[in-house]
């Protein structure tokens, strides 16, 4: 029953400038983004993270490092969490991309969208590698893990769509803001999405499940927030 905190990097200089950064090296957080990442540190301090995994790009690593200030955890880089390969679109202003014929496909039929040029990939390929990374880390860390992944907007949206059972064509309905936290618990039956695009909520309820036989397992907040097999009939009771 691993619980994953999906965290989008804080606002970057490219975000502020309306530029599609893609995998461009050297894109860092702007001043506002640094403040967002610093604020994450207070929220994550209450979560006993088992591990932290990150995209290799600077804006994610900078966010992770600031958010983990005071923690002994070192982020592990997983290339599968990197930004989508936007190919020829990389480095261009979003307002100019809206005039491209592919823009409509990306917005309305993203499962068919493949970005042209060197390094371009399809959104379906992006989702496949990202979901594979999540499943791999779930298995690697075990059922009691509560861990974080720092990644990018489209990557996180694709993982959330998978967890919600949505076709990739619906993933543009999901909003993932800079420095937001989305939370998924993976059970043998199905994933449960607890939070989406949360920018200020209390994260302290996300604790490892109590060990089997623990006398306090039924009274510890967050220790059994999600049943192992199905949702509570009628919805959660707390």
Tab-separated table of N, CA and C in Angstrom, residues 22-116:
chain	number	residue	atom	x	y	z
A	22	UNK	N	10.991	22.295	-21.789
A	22	UNK	CA	11.335	20.924	-22.145
A	22	UNK	C	12.534	20.446	-21.353
A	23	UNK	N	13.486	19.861	-22.066
A	23	UNK	CA	14.684	19.335	-21.403
A	23	UNK	C	15.878	20.278	-21.516
A	24	UNK	N	15.624	21.544	-21.795
A	24	UNK	CA	16.698	22.527	-21.886
A	24	UNK	C	17.488	22.561	-20.579
A	25	UNK	N	18.805	22.400	-20.641
A	25	UNK	CA	19.599	22.435	-19.404
A	25	UNK	C	19.707	23.850	-18.855
A	26	UNK	N	19.931	23.942	-17.554
A	26	UNK	CA	20.204	25.230	-16.932
A	26	UNK	C	18.992	26.064	-16.587
A	27	UNK	N	17.789	25.515	-16.715
A	27	UNK	CA	16.586	26.268	-16.353
A	27	UNK	C	16.364	26.122	-14.849
A	28	UNK	N	16.448	27.220	-14.137
A	28	UNK	CA	16.354	27.189	-12.672
A	28	UNK	C	15.062	27.843	-12.202
A	29	UNK	N	14.863	27.853	-10.899
A	29	UNK	CA	13.700	28.508	-10.319
A	29	UNK	C	13.904	30.015	-10.299
A	30	UNK	N	12.811	30.761	-10.503
A	30	UNK	CA	12.912	32.202	-10.311
A	30	UNK	C	12.702	32.502	-8.821
A	31	UNK	N	12.704	33.768	-8.457
A	31	UNK	CA	12.617	34.128	-7.039
A	31	UNK	C	11.319	33.617	-6.413
A	32	UNK	N	10.222	33.744	-7.149
A	32	UNK	CA	8.943	33.250	-6.632
A	32	UNK	C	8.980	31.733	-6.474
A	33	UNK	N	9.586	31.052	-7.433
A	33	UNK	CA	9.701	29.600	-7.352
A	33	UNK	C	10.543	29.144	-6.172
A	34	UNK	N	11.592	29.889	-5.879
A	34	UNK	CA	12.415	29.560	-4.710
A	34	UNK	C	11.594	29.647	-3.425
A	35	UNK	N	10.748	30.671	-3.345
A	35	UNK	CA	9.885	30.812	-2.168
A	35	UNK	C	8.874	29.668	-2.095
A	36	UNK	N	8.351	29.261	-3.248
A	36	UNK	CA	7.419	28.127	-3.274
A	36	UNK	C	8.096	26.852	-2.769
A	37	UNK	N	9.310	26.614	-3.237
A	37	UNK	CA	10.040	25.410	-2.829
A	37	UNK	C	10.376	25.444	-1.344
A	38	UNK	N	10.742	26.613	-0.839
A	38	UNK	CA	11.037	26.745	0.589
A	38	UNK	C	9.790	26.459	1.430
A	39	UNK	N	8.628	26.883	0.935
A	39	UNK	CA	7.378	26.633	1.659
A	39	UNK	C	7.045	25.145	1.690
A	40	UNK	N	7.450	24.427	0.665
A	40	UNK	CA	7.229	22.979	0.646
A	40	UNK	C	7.947	22.285	1.799
A	41	UNK	N	9.074	22.840	2.213
A	41	UNK	CA	9.853	22.221	3.289
A	41	UNK	C	9.030	22.092	4.566
A	42	UNK	N	8.255	23.112	4.888
A	42	UNK	CA	7.418	23.060	6.089
A	42	UNK	C	6.352	21.983	5.960
A	43	UNK	N	5.790	21.848	4.767
A	43	UNK	CA	4.724	20.862	4.560
A	43	UNK	C	5.266	19.439	4.611
A	44	UNK	N	6.443	19.224	4.036
A	44	UNK	CA	7.002	17.873	3.968
A	44	UNK	C	7.662	17.441	5.269
A	45	UNK	N	7.970	18.392	6.136
A	45	UNK	CA	8.663	18.057	7.385
A	45	UNK	C	7.864	17.080	8.242
A	46	UNK	N	6.547	17.103	8.099
A	46	UNK	CA	5.687	16.237	8.914
A	46	UNK	C	5.476	14.858	8.298
A	47	UNK	N	6.062	14.627	7.135
A	47	UNK	CA	5.869	13.348	6.439
A	47	UNK	C	7.139	12.508	6.564
A	48	UNK	N	7.056	11.303	7.121
A	48	UNK	CA	8.240	10.442	7.261
A	48	UNK	C	8.573	9.753	5.941
A	49	UNK	N	9.211	10.483	5.063
A	49	UNK	CA	9.475	9.970	3.718
A	49	UNK	C	10.467	8.811	3.743
A	50	UNK	N	10.118	7.774	3.019
A	50	UNK	CA	10.998	6.616	2.868
A	50	UNK	C	12.106	6.911	1.871
A	51	UNK	N	11.753	7.643	0.812
A	51	UNK	CA	12.708	7.954	-0.252
A	51	UNK	C	12.191	9.145	-1.040
A	52	UNK	N	13.085	9.761	-1.795
A	52	UNK	CA	12.729	10.849	-2.700
A	52	UNK	C	13.383	10.570	-4.042
A	53	UNK	N	12.584	10.640	-5.092
A	53	UNK	CA	13.053	10.369	-6.447
A	53	UNK	C	12.788	11.617	-7.277
A	54	UNK	N	13.682	11.925	-8.208
A	54	UNK	CA	13.541	13.178	-8.950
A	54	UNK	C	13.902	13.022	-10.419
A	55	UNK	N	13.266	13.852	-11.213
A	55	UNK	CA	13.718	14.104	-12.580
A	55	UNK	C	15.150	14.630	-12.521
A	56	UNK	N	15.945	14.393	-13.558
A	56	UNK	CA	17.321	14.890	-13.544
A	56	UNK	C	17.453	16.383	-13.835
A	57	UNK	N	16.382	17.038	-14.247
A	57	UNK	CA	16.483	18.434	-14.660
A	57	UNK	C	16.622	19.370	-13.460
A	58	UNK	N	17.369	20.454	-13.678
A	58	UNK	CA	17.766	21.348	-12.590
A	58	UNK	C	16.591	21.885	-11.789
A	59	UNK	N	15.512	22.253	-12.473
A	59	UNK	CA	14.393	22.875	-11.764
A	59	UNK	C	13.729	21.908	-10.777
A	60	UNK	N	13.756	20.617	-11.102
A	60	UNK	CA	13.220	19.623	-10.164
A	60	UNK	C	14.184	19.377	-9.009
A	61	UNK	N	15.460	19.245	-9.330
A	61	UNK	CA	16.446	19.001	-8.278
A	61	UNK	C	16.547	20.182	-7.321
A	62	UNK	N	16.460	21.400	-7.855
A	62	UNK	CA	16.509	22.577	-6.987
A	62	UNK	C	15.291	22.617	-6.072
A	63	UNK	N	14.127	22.290	-6.630
A	63	UNK	CA	12.917	22.234	-5.807
A	63	UNK	C	13.061	21.193	-4.709
A	64	UNK	N	13.548	20.009	-5.080
A	64	UNK	CA	13.712	18.925	-4.103
A	64	UNK	C	14.693	19.311	-3.003
A	65	UNK	N	15.805	19.903	-3.391
A	65	UNK	CA	16.820	20.262	-2.397
A	65	UNK	C	16.291	21.292	-1.405
A	66	UNK	N	15.549	22.270	-1.896
A	66	UNK	CA	14.980	23.280	-1.002
A	66	UNK	C	13.871	22.675	-0.136
A	67	UNK	N	13.059	21.821	-0.732
A	67	UNK	CA	11.944	21.218	-0.002
A	67	UNK	C	12.416	20.228	1.054
A	68	UNK	N	13.627	19.712	0.881
A	68	UNK	CA	14.169	18.731	1.822
A	68	UNK	C	15.196	19.339	2.769
A	69	UNK	N	15.238	20.658	2.840
A	69	UNK	CA	16.206	21.298	3.732
A	69	UNK	C	15.976	20.815	5.158
A	70	UNK	N	17.043	20.417	5.809
A	70	UNK	CA	16.927	19.878	7.155
A	70	UNK	C	16.688	18.391	7.197
A	71	UNK	N	16.506	17.777	6.031
A	71	UNK	CA	16.301	16.328	5.969
A	71	UNK	C	17.600	15.648	5.560
A	72	UNK	N	17.764	14.414	5.977
A	72	UNK	CA	18.964	13.654	5.615
A	72	UNK	C	18.788	12.880	4.314
A	73	UNK	N	17.600	12.958	3.726
A	73	UNK	CA	17.320	12.208	2.501
A	73	UNK	C	17.954	12.898	1.304
A	74	UNK	N	18.612	12.121	0.470
A	74	UNK	CA	19.189	12.625	-0.779
A	74	UNK	C	18.337	12.141	-1.950
A	75	UNK	N	17.889	13.042	-2.818
A	75	UNK	CA	17.069	12.613	-3.950
A	75	UNK	C	17.829	11.661	-4.876
A	76	UNK	N	17.139	10.642	-5.329
A	76	UNK	CA	17.675	9.702	-6.309
A	76	UNK	C	17.134	10.103	-7.677
A	77	UNK	N	18.001	10.215	-8.658
A	77	UNK	CA	17.570	10.616	-9.993
A	77	UNK	C	17.049	9.409	-10.762
A	78	UNK	N	15.891	9.577	-11.374
A	78	UNK	CA	15.331	8.567	-12.273
A	78	UNK	C	15.013	9.261	-13.595
A	79	UNK	N	15.722	8.877	-14.645
A	79	UNK	CA	15.565	9.516	-15.953
A	79	UNK	C	14.141	9.401	-16.484
A	80	UNK	N	13.400	8.407	-16.017
A	80	UNK	CA	12.035	8.203	-16.503
A	80	UNK	C	11.077	9.296	-16.033
A	81	UNK	N	11.521	10.106	-15.079
A	81	UNK	CA	10.691	11.205	-14.582
A	81	UNK	C	11.005	12.528	-15.255
A	82	UNK	N	11.883	12.500	-16.249
A	82	UNK	CA	12.260	13.741	-16.918
A	82	UNK	C	11.090	14.310	-17.708
A	83	UNK	N	11.241	15.555	-18.124
A	83	UNK	CA	10.206	16.237	-18.886
A	83	UNK	C	9.952	15.516	-20.201
A	84	UNK	N	8.773	15.726	-20.743
A	84	UNK	CA	8.458	15.172	-22.061
A	84	UNK	C	9.465	15.696	-23.080
A	85	UNK	N	9.825	14.847	-24.033
A	85	UNK	CA	10.703	15.277	-25.112
A	85	UNK	C	9.901	16.050	-26.150
A	86	UNK	N	9.952	17.379	-26.084
A	86	UNK	CA	9.131	18.205	-26.965
A	86	UNK	C	9.769	18.470	-28.324
A	87	UNK	N	10.968	17.948	-28.544
A	87	UNK	CA	11.588	18.069	-29.860
A	87	UNK	C	11.741	19.510	-30.309
A	88	UNK	N	11.232	19.801	-31.512
A	88	UNK	CA	11.366	21.136	-32.099
A	88	UNK	C	10.581	22.206	-31.339
A	89	UNK	N	9.690	21.798	-30.483
A	89	UNK	CA	8.926	22.772	-29.698
A	89	UNK	C	9.732	23.320	-28.519
A	90	UNK	N	10.790	22.657	-28.163
A	90	UNK	CA	11.583	23.043	-26.995
A	90	UNK	C	12.142	24.460	-27.140
A	91	UNK	N	11.963	25.262	-26.099
A	91	UNK	CA	12.517	26.609	-26.088
A	91	UNK	C	11.654	27.659	-26.750
A	92	UNK	N	10.502	27.256	-27.270
A	92	UNK	CA	9.630	28.224	-27.955
A	92	UNK	C	8.589	28.793	-26.998
A	93	UNK	N	8.103	29.992	-27.328
A	93	UNK	CA	7.061	30.607	-26.513
A	93	UNK	C	5.737	29.891	-26.750
A	94	UNK	N	4.999	29.682	-25.668
A	94	UNK	CA	3.726	28.972	-25.769
A	94	UNK	C	2.739	29.692	-26.681
A	95	UNK	N	2.773	31.008	-26.692
A	95	UNK	CA	1.818	31.749	-27.511
A	95	UNK	C	2.049	31.518	-29.002
A	96	UNK	N	3.268	31.180	-29.397
A	96	UNK	CA	3.525	30.869	-30.807
A	96	UNK	C	3.169	29.421	-31.121
A	97	UNK	N	3.303	28.542	-30.140
A	97	UNK	CA	2.970	27.135	-30.362
A	97	UNK	C	1.482	26.943	-30.578
A	98	UNK	N	0.663	27.834	-30.046
A	98	UNK	CA	-0.787	27.710	-30.192
A	98	UNK	C	-1.227	27.800	-31.646
A	99	UNK	N	-0.372	28.322	-32.517
A	99	UNK	CA	-0.697	28.427	-33.941
A	99	UNK	C	-0.302	27.182	-34.726
A	100	UNK	N	0.402	26.258	-34.097
A	100	UNK	CA	0.845	25.041	-34.774
A	100	UNK	C	-0.322	24.057	-34.923
A	101	UNK	N	-0.405	23.352	-36.074
A	101	UNK	CA	-1.468	22.354	-36.244
A	101	UNK	C	-1.467	21.287	-35.152
A	102	UNK	N	-0.271	20.932	-34.652
A	102	UNK	CA	-0.175	19.903	-33.627
A	102	UNK	C	-0.784	20.347	-32.295
A	103	UNK	N	-0.911	21.662	-32.095
A	103	UNK	CA	-1.437	22.163	-30.829
A	103	UNK	C	-2.829	21.593	-30.532
A	104	UNK	N	-3.678	21.575	-31.547
A	104	UNK	CA	-5.025	21.049	-31.363
A	104	UNK	C	-5.027	19.577	-30.996
A	105	UNK	N	-4.093	18.826	-31.567
A	105	UNK	CA	-3.981	17.405	-31.236
A	105	UNK	C	-3.550	17.246	-29.781
A	106	UNK	N	-2.568	18.027	-29.373
A	106	UNK	CA	-2.072	17.965	-27.992
A	106	UNK	C	-3.190	18.278	-27.001
A	107	UNK	N	-4.034	19.239	-27.343
A	107	UNK	CA	-5.087	19.661	-26.425
A	107	UNK	C	-6.288	18.721	-26.406
A	108	UNK	N	-6.647	18.157	-27.564
A	108	UNK	CA	-7.904	17.419	-27.665
A	108	UNK	C	-7.747	15.919	-27.900
A	109	UNK	N	-6.593	15.490	-28.384
A	109	UNK	CA	-6.372	14.062	-28.653
A	109	UNK	C	-4.918	13.723	-28.342
A	110	UNK	N	-4.478	13.998	-27.093
A	110	UNK	CA	-3.058	13.867	-26.762
A	110	UNK	C	-2.480	12.473	-26.949
A	111	UNK	N	-3.311	11.449	-26.931
A	111	UNK	CA	-2.776	10.098	-27.129
A	111	UNK	C	-2.195	9.922	-28.525
A	112	UNK	N	-2.561	10.816	-29.450
A	112	UNK	CA	-2.047	10.747	-30.820
A	112	UNK	C	-0.930	11.752	-31.073
A	113	UNK	N	-0.565	12.523	-30.053
A	113	UNK	CA	0.422	13.592	-30.234
A	113	UNK	C	1.843	13.066	-30.103
A	114	UNK	N	2.639	13.334	-31.133
A	114	UNK	CA	4.070	13.007	-31.112
A	114	UNK	C	4.821	14.249	-31.562
A	115	UNK	N	5.799	14.670	-30.786
A	115	UNK	CA	6.495	15.921	-31.071
A	115	UNK	C	7.606	15.699	-32.085
A	116	UNK	N	7.677	16.558	-33.099
A	116	UNK	CA	8.643	16.380	-34.186
A	116	UNK	C	10.043	16.829	-33.796
